[in-house]
Short mmCIF file of C-alpha atoms in Angstrom, two decimals:
data_model
loop_
_atom_site.label_atom_id
_atom_site.label_comp_id
_atom_site.label_asym_id
_atom_site.label_seq_id
_atom_site.Cartn_x
_atom_site.Cartn_y
_atom_site.Cartn_z
CA UNK A 1 90.34 124.23 81.33
CA UNK A 2 93.26 122.08 82.50
CA UNK A 3 92.54 118.34 82.51
CA UNK A 4 91.70 116.57 85.75
CA UNK A 5 94.67 114.71 87.24
CA UNK A 6 94.19 111.37 88.98
CA UNK A 7 95.92 111.19 92.35
CA UNK A 8 98.78 108.74 92.44
CA UNK A 9 98.16 105.63 94.55
CA UNK A 10 101.21 104.28 96.40
CA UNK A 11 100.45 100.64 97.23
CA UNK A 12 102.38 99.33 100.24
CA UNK A 13 100.25 96.20 100.74
CA UNK A 14 102.13 93.26 102.25
CA UNK A 15 103.16 90.88 99.47
CA UNK A 16 103.22 87.04 99.68
CA UNK A 17 106.61 85.66 100.67
CA UNK A 18 107.55 82.02 100.01
CA UNK A 19 103.89 81.20 99.63
CA UNK A 20 102.95 82.71 103.00
CA UNK A 21 101.32 86.09 103.57
CA UNK A 22 103.49 88.69 105.24
CA UNK A 23 102.10 89.73 108.64
CA UNK A 24 100.19 93.01 108.29
CA UNK A 25 101.91 94.68 111.24
CA UNK A 26 101.68 98.15 109.78
CA UNK A 27 105.41 98.16 108.97
CA UNK A 28 106.25 98.57 105.29
CA UNK A 29 107.69 95.18 104.18
CA UNK A 30 110.87 94.74 102.20
CA UNK A 31 108.87 93.95 99.07
CA UNK A 32 107.43 97.47 99.14
CA UNK A 33 110.72 99.37 99.17
CA UNK A 34 109.95 100.72 95.70
CA UNK A 35 106.59 102.05 96.93
CA UNK A 36 108.33 103.58 99.95
CA UNK A 37 110.76 105.38 97.68
CA UNK A 38 107.84 106.61 95.57
CA UNK A 39 106.17 107.98 98.69
CA UNK A 40 109.34 109.71 99.82
CA UNK A 41 109.65 111.24 96.36
CA UNK A 42 106.04 112.47 96.55
CA UNK A 43 106.71 114.11 99.92
CA UNK A 44 109.94 115.67 98.66
CA UNK A 45 108.16 116.96 95.54
CA UNK A 46 105.26 118.32 97.67
CA UNK A 47 102.80 116.23 95.67
CA UNK A 48 99.69 114.63 97.23
CA UNK A 49 99.10 110.90 96.94
CA UNK A 50 96.96 108.10 98.37
CA UNK A 51 98.80 105.45 100.37
CA UNK A 52 97.04 102.11 100.21
CA UNK A 53 97.76 98.90 102.09
CA UNK A 54 98.92 100.15 105.50
CA UNK A 55 97.37 98.52 108.54
CA UNK A 56 95.55 101.18 110.56
CA UNK A 57 94.64 98.71 113.29
CA UNK A 58 91.33 97.24 114.49
CA UNK A 59 89.49 100.57 114.08
CA UNK A 60 88.72 99.69 110.46
CA UNK A 61 86.58 96.81 111.73
CA UNK A 62 85.23 98.24 114.99
CA UNK A 63 84.48 101.91 114.30
CA UNK A 64 81.98 101.36 111.44
CA UNK A 65 79.61 99.76 114.00
CA UNK A 66 77.57 102.55 115.68
CA UNK A 67 77.33 100.48 118.87
CA UNK A 68 81.09 100.92 119.33
CA UNK A 69 80.36 104.53 120.29
CA UNK A 70 77.53 103.77 122.75
CA UNK A 71 79.89 104.37 125.69
CA UNK A 72 80.35 108.01 124.59
CA UNK A 73 76.83 109.01 125.65
CA UNK A 74 78.31 111.48 128.15
CA UNK A 75 80.98 112.83 125.77
CA UNK A 76 79.75 116.17 124.31
CA UNK A 77 81.09 117.34 120.94
CA UNK A 78 80.44 120.53 119.00
CA UNK A 79 79.31 119.82 115.43
CA UNK A 80 78.36 121.65 112.25
CA UNK A 81 74.71 121.02 111.29
CA UNK A 82 73.40 122.10 107.88
CA UNK A 83 70.38 121.73 105.64
CA UNK A 84 72.75 121.99 102.66
CA UNK A 85 75.05 119.32 101.27
CA UNK A 86 77.86 121.81 100.59
CA UNK A 87 79.21 123.37 103.77
CA UNK A 88 80.25 126.94 103.00
CA UNK A 89 82.41 128.59 105.66
CA UNK A 90 82.28 131.95 103.89
CA UNK A 91 78.46 131.99 103.69
CA UNK A 92 78.11 130.24 107.10
CA UNK A 93 75.26 127.98 105.93
CA UNK A 94 75.42 125.86 109.08
CA UNK A 95 74.76 126.05 112.79
CA UNK A 96 76.95 124.87 115.64
CA UNK A 97 75.19 122.37 117.90
CA UNK A 98 76.34 120.19 120.78
CA UNK A 99 75.47 116.49 121.01
CA UNK A 100 77.15 113.47 122.55
CA UNK A 101 79.55 111.53 120.35
CA UNK A 102 77.21 108.55 120.66
CA UNK A 103 74.29 110.65 119.36
CA UNK A 104 76.39 112.10 116.56
CA UNK A 105 77.42 108.68 115.24
CA UNK A 106 73.82 107.48 115.32
CA UNK A 107 72.55 110.57 113.49
CA UNK A 108 75.39 110.94 110.98
CA UNK A 109 75.08 107.29 109.96
CA UNK A 110 71.39 107.86 109.04
CA UNK A 111 70.16 109.75 105.98
CA UNK A 112 66.91 110.88 107.63
CA UNK A 113 66.36 111.62 111.32
CA UNK A 114 63.22 110.48 113.15
CA UNK A 115 60.79 113.00 114.58
CA UNK A 116 62.21 114.82 117.58
CA UNK A 117 65.83 113.87 116.81
CA UNK A 118 66.95 116.73 114.60
CA UNK A 119 67.79 120.44 114.91
CA UNK A 120 66.94 121.97 111.51
CA UNK A 121 65.20 119.35 109.37
CA UNK A 122 64.99 115.54 109.08
CA UNK A 123 67.50 115.50 106.19
CA UNK A 124 70.12 117.64 107.96
CA UNK A 125 73.79 116.71 107.66
CA UNK A 126 76.47 116.64 110.34
CA UNK A 127 80.19 117.32 110.44
CA UNK A 128 82.53 116.94 113.39
CA UNK A 129 86.06 118.27 113.50
CA UNK A 130 87.14 117.33 117.03
CA UNK A 131 88.64 120.11 119.15
CA UNK A 132 91.21 120.23 121.93
CA UNK A 133 90.31 120.68 125.58
CA UNK A 134 90.63 124.44 125.12
CA UNK A 135 89.53 124.96 121.53
CA UNK A 136 91.14 128.42 121.39
CA UNK A 137 94.68 127.29 122.16
CA UNK A 138 94.96 123.50 122.51
CA UNK A 139 95.32 121.31 119.40
CA UNK A 140 93.14 118.20 119.24
CA UNK A 141 94.78 114.92 120.22
CA UNK A 142 92.86 111.67 119.73
CA UNK A 143 94.54 110.01 122.72
CA UNK A 144 93.61 112.92 124.99
CA UNK A 145 90.02 113.59 123.88
CA UNK A 146 89.05 109.98 123.13
CA UNK A 147 91.44 107.68 125.04
CA UNK A 148 89.12 104.69 124.54
CA UNK A 149 89.45 104.96 120.75
CA UNK A 150 93.14 105.79 120.39
CA UNK A 151 94.49 102.25 121.01
CA UNK A 152 92.38 100.94 118.12
CA UNK A 153 94.01 103.25 115.55
CA UNK A 154 97.58 102.65 114.47
CA UNK A 155 98.72 106.05 113.24
CA UNK A 156 101.12 105.70 110.28
CA UNK A 157 103.97 107.42 112.12
CA UNK A 158 106.51 105.65 109.91
CA UNK A 159 105.46 108.19 107.29
CA UNK A 160 106.20 111.36 109.25
CA UNK A 161 108.50 112.47 112.11
CA UNK A 162 106.28 111.68 115.13
CA UNK A 163 108.19 114.15 117.31
CA UNK A 164 106.92 116.90 114.97
CA UNK A 165 103.26 115.88 115.27
CA UNK A 166 100.99 118.85 115.93
CA UNK A 167 97.57 117.24 116.30
CA UNK A 168 95.46 114.16 115.61
CA UNK A 169 91.84 114.97 114.81
CA UNK A 170 88.75 112.75 114.82
CA UNK A 171 86.30 113.60 112.02
CA UNK A 172 82.73 112.37 111.46
CA UNK A 173 80.57 113.31 108.46
CA UNK A 174 77.18 112.46 107.00
CA UNK A 175 76.81 110.94 103.55
CA UNK A 176 76.64 113.56 100.81
CA UNK A 177 78.26 116.32 102.86
CA UNK A 178 81.05 118.31 101.23
CA UNK A 179 83.60 120.30 103.21
CA UNK A 180 84.62 123.72 101.88
CA UNK A 181 87.74 124.23 99.75
CA UNK A 182 90.62 125.41 101.93
CA UNK A 183 94.31 124.98 102.72
CA UNK A 184 96.29 124.22 105.88
CA UNK A 185 99.77 125.47 106.78
CA UNK A 186 101.00 122.05 107.95
CA UNK A 187 101.48 118.72 106.20
CA UNK A 188 98.59 116.35 106.74
CA UNK A 189 97.82 112.63 106.59
CA UNK A 190 94.08 111.88 106.36
CA UNK A 191 93.38 108.31 107.50
CA UNK A 192 90.14 106.83 106.21
CA UNK A 193 88.57 104.46 108.73
CA UNK A 194 84.94 104.08 107.64
CA UNK A 195 83.23 104.99 104.37
CA UNK A 196 84.43 106.65 101.16
CA UNK A 197 85.64 110.21 100.64
CA UNK A 198 86.12 111.79 97.22
CA UNK A 199 88.89 114.34 97.46
CA UNK A 200 89.69 117.22 95.12
CA UNK A 201 92.94 119.13 95.53
CA UNK A 202 94.49 122.13 93.80
CA UNK A 203 98.19 123.09 93.86
CA UNK A 204 99.35 126.23 95.69
CA UNK A 205 100.27 127.88 92.40
CA UNK A 206 96.59 127.91 91.40
CA UNK A 207 95.72 130.22 94.32
CA UNK A 208 95.03 133.19 92.03
CA UNK A 209 92.18 131.26 90.38
CA UNK A 210 90.46 130.09 93.58
CA UNK A 211 88.71 133.27 94.81
CA UNK A 212 90.19 133.19 98.30
CA UNK A 213 88.82 134.72 101.47
CA UNK A 214 91.61 134.06 103.95
CA UNK A 215 92.46 130.35 103.84
CA UNK A 216 89.15 129.38 102.20
CA UNK A 217 87.67 129.61 98.71
CA UNK A 218 84.36 131.28 97.86
CA UNK A 219 83.70 128.27 95.61
CA UNK A 220 81.84 125.87 97.90
CA UNK A 221 81.55 123.02 95.37
CA UNK A 222 84.34 122.60 92.78
CA UNK A 223 82.12 120.20 90.81
CA UNK A 224 79.15 122.54 90.57
CA UNK A 225 79.81 126.27 90.66
CA UNK A 226 78.62 129.42 88.90
CA UNK A 227 81.04 129.92 86.00
CA UNK A 228 79.73 133.44 85.46
CA UNK A 229 80.55 134.42 89.05
CA UNK A 230 83.87 132.53 89.16
CA UNK A 231 85.16 132.49 85.55
CA UNK A 232 88.84 131.94 86.46
CA UNK A 233 88.15 128.87 88.57
CA UNK A 234 88.23 126.69 85.44
CA UNK A 235 91.92 127.60 85.01
CA UNK A 236 92.86 125.65 88.16
CA UNK A 237 94.05 122.03 87.84
CA UNK A 238 92.08 119.55 89.99
CA UNK A 239 93.74 116.44 91.42
CA UNK A 240 91.11 113.85 92.39
CA UNK A 241 90.81 110.45 93.98
CA UNK A 242 88.71 108.27 96.29
CA UNK A 243 89.83 107.58 99.85
CA UNK A 244 88.67 104.12 100.89
CA UNK A 245 88.65 102.52 104.36
CA UNK A 246 92.27 101.91 105.36
CA UNK A 247 93.65 104.45 102.86
CA UNK A 248 95.83 107.38 103.89
CA UNK A 249 95.84 110.61 101.89
CA UNK A 250 98.98 112.75 102.00
CA UNK A 251 98.08 116.46 101.71
CA UNK A 252 101.12 118.76 101.56
CA UNK A 253 100.85 122.10 103.31
CA UNK A 254 99.26 124.88 101.22
CA UNK A 255 97.50 122.46 98.85
CA UNK A 256 93.85 123.43 98.60
CA UNK A 257 91.44 120.57 99.24
CA UNK A 258 87.72 119.86 99.28
CA UNK A 259 86.26 116.59 100.54
CA UNK A 260 82.97 115.00 99.48
CA UNK A 261 81.78 112.29 101.85
CA UNK A 262 80.30 109.82 99.38
CA UNK A 263 79.03 107.77 102.32
CA UNK A 264 78.91 108.26 106.08
CA UNK A 265 82.57 108.53 107.12
CA UNK A 266 84.84 108.32 110.13
CA UNK A 267 88.44 109.46 109.76
CA UNK A 268 91.42 110.79 111.67
CA UNK A 269 93.95 113.20 110.30
CA UNK A 270 97.41 114.01 111.60
CA UNK A 271 99.06 117.40 111.16
CA UNK A 272 102.81 117.76 111.60
CA UNK A 273 105.25 120.64 111.38
CA UNK A 274 107.70 120.94 108.49
CA UNK A 275 108.86 124.53 109.14
CA UNK A 276 110.95 125.82 112.04
CA UNK A 277 108.95 126.10 115.26
CA UNK A 278 109.32 129.88 115.47
CA UNK A 279 107.55 130.29 112.13
CA UNK A 280 104.28 128.90 113.53
CA UNK A 281 101.82 130.94 115.58
CA UNK A 282 102.05 129.55 119.14
CA UNK A 283 98.30 130.15 119.58
CA UNK A 284 97.32 128.12 116.51
CA UNK A 285 94.97 125.33 117.64
CA UNK A 286 93.86 124.23 114.15
CA UNK A 287 96.98 124.22 111.98
CA UNK A 288 95.73 126.98 109.69
CA UNK A 289 97.05 130.30 111.05
CA UNK A 290 99.45 132.18 108.80
CA UNK A 291 103.17 131.74 109.52
CA UNK A 292 104.41 134.49 111.83
CA UNK A 293 106.27 136.59 109.22
CA UNK A 294 103.28 136.46 106.85
CA UNK A 295 100.88 137.46 109.64
CA UNK A 296 103.11 140.42 110.53
CA UNK A 297 103.34 141.49 106.89
CA UNK A 298 99.55 141.36 106.53
CA UNK A 299 99.06 143.42 109.69
CA UNK A 300 101.52 146.05 108.47
CA UNK A 301 99.92 146.13 105.05
CA UNK A 302 96.43 146.54 106.51
CA UNK A 303 97.64 149.39 108.69
CA UNK A 304 99.37 151.10 105.78
CA UNK A 305 96.36 150.72 103.50
CA UNK A 306 94.13 152.24 106.17
CA UNK A 307 96.44 155.27 106.32
CA UNK A 308 96.44 155.67 102.53
CA UNK A 309 92.66 155.33 102.34
CA UNK A 310 92.22 158.03 104.98
CA UNK A 311 94.63 160.39 103.18
CA UNK A 312 92.17 161.27 100.42
CA UNK A 313 94.55 160.50 97.54
CA UNK A 314 92.72 160.68 94.19
CA UNK A 315 91.77 157.36 92.51
CA UNK A 316 94.42 157.65 89.77
CA UNK A 317 97.18 157.85 92.39
CA UNK A 318 95.78 154.88 94.31
CA UNK A 319 95.53 152.82 91.14
CA UNK A 320 99.10 153.41 89.96
CA UNK A 321 100.62 152.79 93.38
CA UNK A 322 98.33 149.81 93.91
CA UNK A 323 99.75 148.24 90.75
CA UNK A 324 103.29 148.97 91.94
CA UNK A 325 102.59 147.35 95.32
CA UNK A 326 101.01 144.31 93.68
CA UNK A 327 104.03 143.94 91.39
CA UNK A 328 106.40 144.22 94.35
CA UNK A 329 104.57 141.52 96.29
CA UNK A 330 104.44 139.26 93.26
CA UNK A 331 108.17 139.71 92.55
CA UNK A 332 109.30 139.20 96.14
CA UNK A 333 106.88 136.46 97.21
CA UNK A 334 105.23 134.76 94.25
CA UNK A 335 107.95 134.82 91.60
CA UNK A 336 110.63 134.51 94.29
CA UNK A 337 109.08 131.34 95.70
CA UNK A 338 110.06 127.75 95.03
CA UNK A 339 109.25 127.96 91.32
CA UNK A 340 105.75 128.00 89.90
CA UNK A 341 106.55 125.42 87.24
CA UNK A 342 106.50 122.50 89.66
CA UNK A 343 106.85 118.95 88.43
CA UNK A 344 103.54 117.11 88.30
CA UNK A 345 105.10 113.76 87.34
CA UNK A 346 104.10 112.24 90.69
CA UNK A 347 100.54 112.10 89.42
CA UNK A 348 99.33 109.31 87.21
#
């Protein structure tokens, strides 16, 4: 199996200047120009990294206190609730429930729920991925859904073109909960506000080893999986690191990622567009729908396969032409992509 790769940490902490501390305004100081260049190189190379030392604002101090969310008693949110630690979107081992944001923070910050304050069992775990006003078509925006919280978070918009921002998503998770392995079609900055997340990422060129169902992997836990059922998974190269309060994780589009919430966590992530607008599905509210030309290709392929299946062609015909089709797709899309031998020098 390939060795585990430690995620690179780009430290942009303000450095002392003439004996005085530089004001932590959130701007990257002159002393950190080298770190800024390293970050730009990571983005250009499509390599994930953890950015440490940015000021995310007062949220890092205020949001960890459950009482900060007491005013959200009349703010309903739809959450995943599960008896299991590993959320599995393919197996659907969770239920959707609605609680107030105030209730969610109280429950998610506890390891065991008191009698009468749980849905499935006292040890159940919670996960919130905030939605837009119309969850079917409107991307989440922190300032729109939670205007009281937005001023307390300083989004690191010096790191991405703010005019290309797609969404900003509040996330809340119980300690011990792991989110399924998946990819997104947009670049992403995950801002840790409260608690510790352990992240595991896999490069796009490992897709053939990840047992995909759509944009998600059948492997719910990369650290503990059935090697007999998923023998090729060990061929994928994991990139790992811990996201601490105040850290920002850069996740390039199409990088697969799974997140273990080591403790109770609060975070906000920002998606932004890097492709031309017309390549994105205008009805995408989550940032994970296939680009328009890929979606059209898949629809055409499904239609064509249905016709072939209904034709009654013998198995030997289907096999030979199936191999030819697979080779054609690999030559035109996989081998014709941006080069599978990508440089991994941005990792430590």
